[in-house]
Amino acid sequence: MKKIFNLCFFLLVSLVIFPASKTKKVTFGKKADPKKMELVFILDRSGSMGGLESDTIGGFNSVLEKQRKDKNGQVNVTTVLFDNEYELLHSKIPIQQVKPLTEKEYFVRGSTALLDAIGKTISQVKAEQNKLNSKERSEKILFVIITDGMENASKEYTVNAVKKLISEQKEKENWEFLFLGANIDAIKTAESFGIEKSRAAQYKSDSIGTQLNYDSINNAVEEFRLNNKVNDSWKDKIEEDVKKRGK
């Protein structure tokens, strides 16, 4: 009897001193929204790209397909096709809404107005960014420039003008530029544009080389989305291929 009394007394005291706590709804902080990114392609469609149309189309589409599966932030796509003419195919379109590239859009023709393509695209993206408030702007921008021949048709932009544009956007806005070139000295050409050696790749202009290009681009985009930078090893497979098979 005494034991029962002591037990009841203990329980009563416990309820007074340590009242039953109410169940609380725990509020967790929202996961920070990954930064918005703009992925800008400047693709050569001049006559010298003949024979690689399907590889280029397939490579481009494969990058977009893989990047759509990555939910790490919003990606908008801008795509420019160039020869001696300039075609803005996509302008800041959410990657989920970009339709696959086909032979109706990508076909080869004409000469190579590379400087005009780069200059116009930078100016266009810059103007679009300036129209937006700080919350709406893309916080990171990656340009991917692919060409297989020498500049021979630009009328509006010079090498110095392009270099100034690239240097300004890299310095002020931390834009990133990748340059992939064949049948030219890609490293020297990129450096003349203000793009550092580590962001330029010399590739072999054939089916294998084109596929490696887009595989490497996809890896670079993944790294950029995740860490806001491109690892210097992004082009290793391209360079290994050139060493093995030549330019």
mmCIF file of C-alpha atoms in Angstrom, residues 3-155:
data_model
loop_
_atom_site.group_PDB
_atom_site.id
_atom_site.type_symbol
_atom_site.label_atom_id
_atom_site.label_comp_id
_atom_site.label_asym_id
_atom_site.label_seq_id
_atom_site.Cartn_x
_atom_site.Cartn_y
_atom_site.Cartn_z
ATOM 1 C CA LYS A 3 4.547 1.601 -2.406
ATOM 2 C CA ILE A 4 1.378 2.433 -4.333
ATOM 3 C CA PHE A 5 1.008 5.696 -2.387
ATOM 4 C CA ASN A 6 4.632 6.679 -3.131
ATOM 5 C CA LEU A 7 4.202 5.915 -6.818
ATOM 6 C CA CYS A 8 1.059 8.036 -7.079
ATOM 7 C CA PHE A 9 2.734 10.882 -5.196
ATOM 8 C CA PHE A 10 5.741 10.755 -7.566
ATOM 9 C CA LEU A 11 3.517 10.882 -10.642
ATOM 10 C CA LEU A 12 1.574 13.851 -9.276
ATOM 11 C CA VAL A 13 4.737 15.805 -8.508
ATOM 12 C CA SER A 14 6.125 15.019 -11.968
ATOM 13 C CA LEU A 15 3.041 16.420 -13.659
ATOM 14 C CA VAL A 16 3.312 19.634 -11.658
ATOM 15 C CA ILE A 17 7.015 20.154 -12.216
ATOM 16 C CA PHE A 18 7.210 18.787 -15.773
ATOM 17 C CA PRO A 19 3.841 19.480 -17.431
ATOM 18 C CA ALA A 20 3.150 17.624 -20.656
ATOM 19 C CA SER A 21 4.529 19.697 -23.495
ATOM 20 C CA LYS A 22 2.389 20.499 -26.495
ATOM 21 C CA THR A 23 3.436 19.043 -29.806
ATOM 22 C CA LYS A 24 5.186 21.789 -31.784
ATOM 23 C CA LYS A 25 5.191 22.098 -35.567
ATOM 24 C CA VAL A 26 8.826 22.386 -36.576
ATOM 25 C CA THR A 27 9.440 24.941 -39.329
ATOM 26 C CA PHE A 28 12.454 24.216 -41.513
ATOM 27 C CA GLY A 29 14.079 26.946 -43.549
ATOM 28 C CA LYS A 30 13.374 26.759 -47.229
ATOM 29 C CA LYS A 31 16.114 25.321 -49.351
ATOM 30 C CA ALA A 32 17.837 28.199 -51.076
ATOM 31 C CA ASP A 33 16.798 28.531 -54.708
ATOM 32 C CA PRO A 34 19.734 27.672 -56.967
ATOM 33 C CA LYS A 35 20.860 30.572 -59.099
ATOM 34 C CA LYS A 36 19.204 31.197 -62.431
ATOM 35 C CA MET A 37 21.474 30.462 -65.354
ATOM 36 C CA GLU A 38 21.513 31.394 -69.012
ATOM 37 C CA LEU A 39 23.167 28.935 -71.384
ATOM 38 C CA VAL A 40 24.161 30.624 -74.647
ATOM 39 C CA PHE A 41 25.137 28.604 -77.725
ATOM 40 C CA ILE A 42 26.819 30.212 -80.741
ATOM 41 C CA LEU A 43 26.986 27.491 -83.392
ATOM 42 C CA ASP A 44 28.779 27.631 -86.735
ATOM 43 C CA ARG A 45 26.598 26.564 -89.654
ATOM 44 C CA SER A 46 28.913 27.672 -92.464
ATOM 45 C CA GLY A 47 29.588 25.463 -95.484
ATOM 46 C CA SER A 48 32.656 23.855 -93.953
ATOM 47 C CA MET A 49 30.400 22.169 -91.374
ATOM 48 C CA GLY A 50 28.957 20.044 -94.175
ATOM 49 C CA GLY A 51 28.770 16.352 -93.334
ATOM 50 C CA LEU A 52 28.468 17.020 -89.594
ATOM 51 C CA GLU A 53 24.899 18.274 -89.524
ATOM 52 C CA SER A 54 23.411 15.192 -87.857
ATOM 53 C CA ASP A 55 26.273 15.000 -85.343
ATOM 54 C CA THR A 56 25.850 18.660 -84.432
ATOM 55 C CA ILE A 57 22.080 18.326 -84.107
ATOM 56 C CA GLY A 58 22.401 15.155 -82.036
ATOM 57 C CA GLY A 59 25.097 16.623 -79.799
ATOM 58 C CA PHE A 60 23.171 19.822 -79.135
ATOM 59 C CA ASN A 61 19.971 17.929 -78.348
ATOM 60 C CA SER A 62 21.794 15.515 -76.044
ATOM 61 C CA VAL A 63 23.114 18.383 -73.905
ATOM 62 C CA LEU A 64 19.647 19.871 -73.519
ATOM 63 C CA GLU A 65 18.097 16.486 -72.775
ATOM 64 C CA LYS A 66 20.617 15.749 -70.034
ATOM 65 C CA GLN A 67 20.344 19.234 -68.544
ATOM 66 C CA ARG A 68 16.552 19.040 -68.405
ATOM 67 C CA LYS A 69 16.907 16.141 -65.977
ATOM 68 C CA ASP A 70 19.020 18.256 -63.633
ATOM 69 C CA LYS A 71 16.687 20.110 -61.265
ATOM 70 C CA ASN A 72 19.469 22.239 -59.795
ATOM 71 C CA GLY A 73 18.018 25.634 -60.647
ATOM 72 C CA GLN A 74 16.399 27.332 -63.586
ATOM 73 C CA VAL A 75 18.183 27.349 -66.950
ATOM 74 C CA ASN A 76 17.248 29.553 -69.887
ATOM 75 C CA VAL A 77 18.665 28.842 -73.331
ATOM 76 C CA THR A 78 19.759 31.251 -76.048
ATOM 77 C CA THR A 79 20.885 29.748 -79.352
ATOM 78 C CA VAL A 80 22.488 31.514 -82.297
ATOM 79 C CA LEU A 81 23.267 29.902 -85.651
ATOM 80 C CA PHE A 82 25.690 31.739 -87.894
ATOM 81 C CA ASP A 83 27.390 31.704 -91.260
ATOM 82 C CA ASN A 84 27.674 35.011 -93.095
ATOM 83 C CA GLU A 85 24.154 35.579 -91.759
ATOM 84 C CA TYR A 86 22.980 35.694 -88.152
ATOM 85 C CA GLU A 87 19.988 33.752 -86.851
ATOM 86 C CA LEU A 88 18.735 34.012 -83.285
ATOM 87 C CA LEU A 89 16.965 30.691 -82.855
ATOM 88 C CA HIS A 90 16.173 30.816 -79.126
ATOM 89 C CA SER A 91 16.194 33.843 -76.851
ATOM 90 C CA LYS A 92 16.235 33.104 -73.131
ATOM 91 C CA ILE A 93 13.778 30.207 -73.388
ATOM 92 C CA PRO A 94 13.358 27.948 -70.324
ATOM 93 C CA ILE A 95 15.220 24.743 -71.105
ATOM 94 C CA GLN A 96 12.091 22.640 -70.584
ATOM 95 C CA GLN A 97 10.415 24.520 -73.432
ATOM 96 C CA VAL A 98 13.220 24.296 -75.999
ATOM 97 C CA LYS A 99 12.229 22.015 -78.846
ATOM 98 C CA PRO A 100 14.830 19.602 -80.241
ATOM 99 C CA LEU A 101 16.980 21.015 -83.017
ATOM 100 C CA THR A 102 16.258 19.507 -86.456
ATOM 101 C CA GLU A 103 17.614 19.720 -89.993
ATOM 102 C CA LYS A 104 14.927 22.323 -90.686
ATOM 103 C CA GLU A 105 16.754 24.776 -88.420
ATOM 104 C CA TYR A 106 20.337 23.557 -88.690
ATOM 105 C CA PHE A 107 21.673 23.244 -92.224
ATOM 106 C CA VAL A 108 24.978 24.466 -93.607
ATOM 107 C CA ARG A 109 25.558 27.364 -95.966
ATOM 108 C CA GLY A 110 27.676 30.441 -96.524
ATOM 109 C CA SER A 111 30.886 31.742 -94.990
ATOM 110 C CA THR A 112 32.060 32.440 -91.425
ATOM 111 C CA ALA A 113 31.142 35.735 -89.733
ATOM 112 C CA LEU A 114 32.379 34.590 -86.338
ATOM 113 C CA LEU A 115 33.163 38.014 -84.875
ATOM 114 C CA ASP A 116 29.749 39.394 -85.765
ATOM 115 C CA ALA A 117 28.045 36.355 -84.244
ATOM 116 C CA ILE A 118 29.908 36.719 -80.954
ATOM 117 C CA GLY A 119 29.591 40.495 -80.796
ATOM 118 C CA LYS A 120 25.880 40.569 -81.605
ATOM 119 C CA THR A 121 25.055 37.805 -79.161
ATOM 120 C CA ILE A 122 26.920 39.353 -76.244
ATOM 121 C CA SER A 123 25.280 42.708 -76.949
ATOM 122 C CA GLN A 124 21.847 41.087 -77.208
ATOM 123 C CA VAL A 125 22.180 39.094 -73.968
ATOM 124 C CA LYS A 126 23.594 42.133 -72.177
ATOM 125 C CA ALA A 127 20.673 44.298 -73.343
ATOM 126 C CA GLU A 128 18.148 41.688 -72.204
ATOM 127 C CA GLN A 129 19.793 41.469 -68.796
ATOM 128 C CA ASN A 130 19.766 45.252 -68.391
ATOM 129 C CA LYS A 131 15.992 45.344 -68.911
ATOM 130 C CA LEU A 132 15.425 43.154 -65.863
ATOM 131 C CA ASN A 133 15.586 43.924 -62.173
ATOM 132 C CA SER A 134 18.129 42.177 -59.976
ATOM 133 C CA LYS A 135 15.715 39.382 -58.995
ATOM 134 C CA GLU A 136 14.821 38.574 -62.596
ATOM 135 C CA ARG A 137 18.331 38.539 -64.052
ATOM 136 C CA SER A 138 20.298 35.392 -64.706
ATOM 137 C CA GLU A 139 22.923 35.229 -62.007
ATOM 138 C CA LYS A 140 25.325 33.177 -64.075
ATOM 139 C CA ILE A 141 25.824 33.083 -67.818
ATOM 140 C CA LEU A 142 27.810 30.554 -69.832
ATOM 141 C CA PHE A 143 28.642 31.066 -73.513
ATOM 142 C CA VAL A 144 29.554 28.067 -75.668
ATOM 143 C CA ILE A 145 31.107 29.049 -79.013
ATOM 144 C CA ILE A 146 31.773 26.353 -81.621
ATOM 145 C CA THR A 147 33.362 26.942 -85.020
ATOM 146 C CA ASP A 148 35.318 24.886 -87.522
ATOM 147 C CA GLY A 149 36.865 27.616 -89.597
ATOM 148 C CA MET A 150 38.552 30.978 -89.741
ATOM 149 C CA GLU A 151 36.705 34.266 -89.550
ATOM 150 C CA ASN A 152 36.163 35.564 -93.082
ATOM 151 C CA ALA A 153 32.904 37.498 -93.336
ATOM 152 C CA SER A 154 32.263 39.841 -90.392
ATOM 153 C CA LYS A 155 31.291 43.419 -91.172
#
